[in-house]
Amino acid sequence: GENVEQHPSTLSVQEGDSAVIKCTYSDSASNYFPWYKQELGKGPQLIIDIRSNVGEKKDQRIAVTLNKTAKHFSLHITETQPEDSAVYFCAASPHNNNDMRFGAGTRLTVKP
Amino acid sequence: DAGITQSPRHKVTETGTPVTLRCHQTENHRYMYWYRQDPGHGLRLIHYSYGVKDTDKGEVSDGYSVSRSKTEDFLLTLESATSSQTSVYFCAISAGGSETQYFGPGTRLLVL
């Protein structure tokens, strides 16, 4: 099955700086890559996703890039704000979503 | 949380006792999933359902069973709880097998 590795496990940035979280996957059949944000005591919330027919997707301060050849994808958050502090999870899934695998998570802290 | 509720939200039980967790959705989505979340492991799929009475195993299904008698409800049962099943359990739903998954608020289970 798919194996997803996520780095770093913790990330601390100053407010206004950019944050980058990277994930690698093993199954070349994976073609759907969502990113989730989880705040303390809550369920994961989808923040952005990308499918393998595009290389980059942007939504305001958040962007995701995908390199299918190298089997890695990254989350970029620009102009970070304290409310961006949370745990972020990447995931990879083949065409059938029933085998979605998650990374172990990155705890992002944005210092005011 | 995309019209998803989980009950109970917190539960403490003893080893060897049966436990049932409930997921209820108001979105009329076909697919429902049960995940467990543990430190260092991200989210791991336990079981999923692709329709009423249609279920299948996920990555970590041993010790768990599920049932879906109505579109809106998906039950997860621990027949005889063990300490290794102490975890946070999340339900998720999606409209289709390749569609985005939306997560519920979670159930925190402690098995003593």
CSV table of C-alpha atoms in Angstrom, one decimal:
chain,number,residue,atom,x,y,z
A,1,GLY,CA,0.0,0.0,0.0
A,2,GLU,CA,0.8,3.7,-0.1
A,3,ASN,CA,3.4,5.1,2.3
A,4,VAL,CA,3.4,8.9,3.0
A,5,GLU,CA,6.2,10.6,4.8
A,6,GLN,CA,5.8,14.2,6.1
A,7,HIS,CA,8.5,16.7,7.2
A,8,PRO,CA,9.2,18.5,9.4
A,9,SER,CA,7.2,17.2,12.4
A,10,THR,CA,7.4,20.6,14.0
A,11,LEU,CA,7.8,24.0,12.5
A,12,SER,CA,8.0,27.4,14.2
A,13,VAL,CA,7.9,30.6,12.2
A,14,GLN,CA,7.6,34.3,12.9
A,15,GLU,CA,4.3,36.0,11.9
A,16,GLY,CA,4.5,37.2,8.4
A,17,ASP,CA,7.1,34.6,7.3
A,18,SER,CA,6.4,31.7,5.0
A,19,ALA,CA,6.0,28.1,6.0
A,20,VAL,CA,6.7,25.1,3.8
A,21,ILE,CA,5.7,21.5,4.6
A,22,LYS,CA,6.8,18.6,2.4
A,23,CYS,CA,5.5,15.1,1.8
A,24,THR,CA,6.7,12.2,-0.2
A,25,TYR,CA,4.6,9.2,-1.3
A,26,SER,CA,5.5,5.8,-2.6
A,27,ASP,CA,2.7,4.6,-4.9
A,28,SER,CA,2.9,6.0,-8.4
A,29,ALA,CA,-0.9,5.2,-8.8
A,30,SER,CA,-1.7,8.0,-6.3
A,31,ASN,CA,-3.5,10.8,-8.0
A,32,TYR,CA,-5.2,12.8,-5.3
A,33,PHE,CA,-3.4,14.8,-2.6
A,34,PRO,CA,-5.3,16.7,0.0
A,35,TRP,CA,-4.0,18.8,2.9
A,36,TYR,CA,-5.9,19.1,6.2
A,37,LYS,CA,-5.6,21.5,9.1
A,38,GLN,CA,-6.4,20.3,12.5
A,39,GLU,CA,-6.9,22.6,15.4
A,40,LEU,CA,-6.8,21.4,19.0
A,41,GLY,CA,-9.8,19.3,19.9
A,42,LYS,CA,-11.3,19.4,16.4
A,43,GLY,CA,-11.5,17.2,13.4
A,44,PRO,CA,-9.2,17.7,10.3
A,45,GLN,CA,-10.5,20.4,7.9
A,46,LEU,CA,-9.6,20.3,4.2
A,47,ILE,CA,-7.7,23.5,3.3
A,48,ILE,CA,-6.6,22.7,-0.3
A,49,ASP,CA,-6.2,19.7,-2.5
A,50,ILE,CA,-4.6,18.9,-5.9
A,51,ARG,CA,-5.0,16.1,-8.4
A,52,SER,CA,-2.3,14.7,-10.6
A,53,ASN,CA,-3.3,16.5,-13.7
A,54,VAL,CA,-2.0,19.8,-12.4
A,55,GLY,CA,1.3,20.8,-10.9
A,56,GLU,CA,0.3,23.7,-8.7
A,57,LYS,CA,-2.8,25.1,-7.1
A,58,LYS,CA,-3.2,28.3,-5.1
A,59,ASP,CA,-5.9,29.7,-2.8
A,60,GLN,CA,-5.1,33.1,-1.4
A,61,ARG,CA,-2.2,32.6,1.0
A,62,ILE,CA,-2.0,28.8,0.6
A,63,ALA,CA,-0.5,26.9,-2.3
A,64,VAL,CA,0.3,23.3,-3.1
A,65,THR,CA,2.8,22.0,-5.6
A,66,LEU,CA,3.1,18.5,-6.9
A,67,ASN,CA,6.0,16.8,-8.6
A,68,LYS,CA,4.8,13.4,-9.8
A,69,THR,CA,8.2,12.3,-11.2
A,70,ALA,CA,9.8,12.8,-7.8
A,71,LYS,CA,6.7,11.7,-5.9
A,72,HIS,CA,6.6,14.6,-3.6
A,73,PHE,CA,4.2,17.5,-2.9
A,74,SER,CA,4.4,20.5,-0.7
A,75,LEU,CA,2.2,23.0,1.2
A,76,HIS,CA,3.2,26.6,1.1
A,77,ILE,CA,1.7,29.2,3.4
A,78,THR,CA,2.7,32.8,2.9
A,79,GLU,CA,2.3,35.8,5.2
A,80,THR,CA,1.6,33.5,8.2
A,81,GLN,CA,-0.7,34.6,11.0
A,82,PRO,CA,-1.1,33.3,14.5
A,83,GLU,CA,-4.4,31.7,13.5
A,84,ASP,CA,-2.4,29.5,11.1
A,85,SER,CA,-1.0,27.7,14.1
A,86,ALA,CA,-2.3,24.1,14.0
A,87,VAL,CA,-1.3,20.6,13.0
A,88,TYR,CA,-1.3,20.0,9.2
A,89,PHE,CA,-1.6,16.6,7.5
A,90,CYS,CA,-0.9,15.6,4.0
A,91,ALA,CA,-2.5,12.6,2.4
A,92,ALA,CA,-2.2,10.6,-0.9
A,93,SER,CA,-4.8,8.5,-2.5
A,94,PRO,CA,-5.1,6.3,-5.6
A,95,HIS,CA,-8.1,6.7,-7.9
A,96,ASN,CA,-10.1,4.7,-5.3
A,97,ASN,CA,-10.2,7.0,-2.3
A,98,ASN,CA,-10.7,4.1,0.1
A,99,ASP,CA,-7.0,3.6,0.5
A,100,MET,CA,-6.1,7.2,1.4
A,101,ARG,CA,-2.9,7.3,3.5
A,102,PHE,CA,-1.9,10.2,5.7
A,103,GLY,CA,1.4,11.7,6.8
A,104,ALA,CA,2.2,11.8,10.5
A,105,GLY,CA,1.5,15.6,10.7
A,106,THR,CA,3.4,18.8,11.2
A,107,ARG,CA,2.7,21.1,14.2
A,108,LEU,CA,3.0,24.6,12.9
A,109,THR,CA,3.5,27.4,15.4
A,110,VAL,CA,3.3,31.0,14.3
A,111,LYS,CA,4.8,33.4,16.8
A,112,PRO,CA,3.3,36.9,17.0
B,1,ASP,CA,-18.0,19.9,10.3
B,2,ALA,CA,-19.9,19.3,7.1
B,3,GLY,CA,-23.1,18.0,8.8
B,4,ILE,CA,-21.3,15.2,10.7
B,5,THR,CA,-21.9,14.4,14.3
B,6,GLN,CA,-20.2,11.8,16.4
B,7,SER,CA,-21.3,10.3,19.7
B,8,PRO,CA,-20.2,10.1,22.4
B,9,ARG,CA,-17.5,12.7,22.2
B,10,HIS,CA,-15.6,11.3,25.1
B,11,LYS,CA,-15.7,7.8,26.7
B,12,VAL,CA,-13.8,6.0,29.4
B,13,THR,CA,-14.2,2.2,29.5
B,14,GLU,CA,-12.6,-0.8,31.0
B,15,THR,CA,-10.6,-3.5,29.2
B,16,GLY,CA,-12.9,-6.3,27.9
B,17,THR,CA,-16.1,-4.3,27.6
B,18,PRO,CA,-17.9,-3.7,24.3
B,19,VAL,CA,-18.0,-0.1,23.0
B,20,THR,CA,-20.0,1.3,20.1
B,21,LEU,CA,-19.3,4.7,18.5
B,22,ARG,CA,-21.8,6.4,16.3
B,23,CYS,CA,-21.4,8.6,13.3
B,24,HIS,CA,-24.4,10.5,11.9
B,25,GLN,CA,-24.4,12.6,8.7
B,26,THR,CA,-27.0,14.9,7.2
B,27,GLU,CA,-25.3,15.2,3.8
B,28,ASN,CA,-26.7,12.0,2.2
B,29,HIS,CA,-23.2,11.0,1.2
B,30,ARG,CA,-22.7,7.5,0.0
B,31,TYR,CA,-19.3,6.9,1.5
B,32,MET,CA,-18.5,6.8,5.2
B,33,TYR,CA,-15.2,6.1,6.9
B,34,TRP,CA,-13.8,5.4,10.4
B,35,TYR,CA,-10.3,6.4,11.2
B,36,ARG,CA,-8.2,6.3,14.4
B,37,GLN,CA,-5.6,9.0,15.2
B,38,ASP,CA,-2.6,8.3,17.3
B,39,PRO,CA,0.6,10.3,17.9
B,40,GLY,CA,3.2,9.8,15.2
B,41,HIS,CA,0.8,7.8,12.9
B,42,GLY,CA,-1.5,10.5,11.4
B,43,LEU,CA,-4.9,9.0,10.6
B,44,ARG,CA,-5.3,5.3,9.8
B,45,LEU,CA,-8.4,3.8,8.1
B,46,ILE,CA,-10.2,1.2,10.2
B,47,HIS,CA,-13.3,0.4,8.0
B,48,TYR,CA,-15.4,2.1,5.4
B,49,SER,CA,-18.8,1.8,3.9
B,50,TYR,CA,-19.8,2.5,0.3
B,51,GLY,CA,-23.5,2.1,0.8
B,52,VAL,CA,-26.2,0.7,3.2
B,53,LYS,CA,-25.0,-2.7,4.3
B,54,ASP,CA,-21.8,-2.5,2.2
B,55,THR,CA,-18.6,-2.3,4.2
B,56,ASP,CA,-15.0,-3.2,3.8
B,57,LYS,CA,-11.8,-3.3,5.9
B,58,GLY,CA,-9.2,-0.7,6.1
B,59,GLU,CA,-5.5,-0.7,7.1
B,60,VAL,CA,-6.1,-1.4,10.8
B,61,SER,CA,-9.4,-3.3,11.1
B,62,ASP,CA,-8.4,-6.0,13.6
B,63,GLY,CA,-10.6,-5.8,16.7
B,64,TYR,CA,-13.2,-3.6,15.1
B,65,SER,CA,-16.5,-4.2,13.3
B,66,VAL,CA,-18.9,-1.8,11.6
B,67,SER,CA,-22.5,-1.7,10.6
B,68,ARG,CA,-24.5,0.6,8.3
B,69,SER,CA,-28.2,0.0,8.3
B,70,LYS,CA,-29.2,3.6,7.1
B,71,THR,CA,-27.4,6.0,4.8
B,72,GLU,CA,-27.0,8.5,7.6
B,73,ASP,CA,-25.6,6.3,10.3
B,74,PHE,CA,-22.3,4.3,10.5
B,75,LEU,CA,-21.5,2.5,13.7
B,76,LEU,CA,-18.0,1.3,14.9
B,77,THR,CA,-17.9,-1.5,17.5
B,78,LEU,CA,-15.1,-2.7,19.6
B,79,GLU,CA,-16.3,-6.1,20.7
B,80,SER,CA,-13.9,-6.3,23.6
B,81,ALA,CA,-11.9,-3.2,24.2
B,82,THR,CA,-8.2,-3.3,24.8
B,83,SER,CA,-5.8,-0.6,26.0
B,84,SER,CA,-4.2,-0.5,22.5
B,85,GLN,CA,-7.6,0.9,21.2
B,86,THR,CA,-7.2,4.0,23.3
B,87,SER,CA,-7.2,6.6,20.6
B,88,VAL,CA,-9.2,9.5,19.0
B,89,TYR,CA,-11.7,8.1,16.5
B,90,PHE,CA,-12.8,10.2,13.5
B,91,CYS,CA,-15.6,9.6,11.1
B,92,ALA,CA,-15.4,11.0,7.6
B,93,ILE,CA,-17.8,11.2,4.7
B,94,SER,CA,-17.5,11.7,0.9
B,95,ALA,CA,-19.9,11.9,-2.0
B,96,GLY,CA,-17.9,9.4,-4.0
B,97,GLY,CA,-14.9,7.0,-3.9
B,98,SER,CA,-12.6,9.6,-5.4
B,99,GLU,CA,-14.1,12.7,-3.8
B,100,THR,CA,-13.0,14.8,-0.9
B,101,GLN,CA,-13.4,13.4,2.6
B,102,TYR,CA,-14.9,15.6,5.3
B,103,PHE,CA,-14.3,14.8,8.9
B,104,GLY,CA,-16.4,14.8,12.0
B,105,PRO,CA,-15.3,16.3,15.4
B,106,GLY,CA,-13.9,13.0,16.8
B,107,THR,CA,-14.5,10.7,19.8
B,108,ARG,CA,-11.8,10.4,22.4
B,109,LEU,CA,-11.8,6.9,23.8
B,110,LEU,CA,-9.8,5.8,26.9
B,111,VAL,CA,-9.6,2.1,27.7
B,112,LEU,CA,-8.3,1.4,31.2
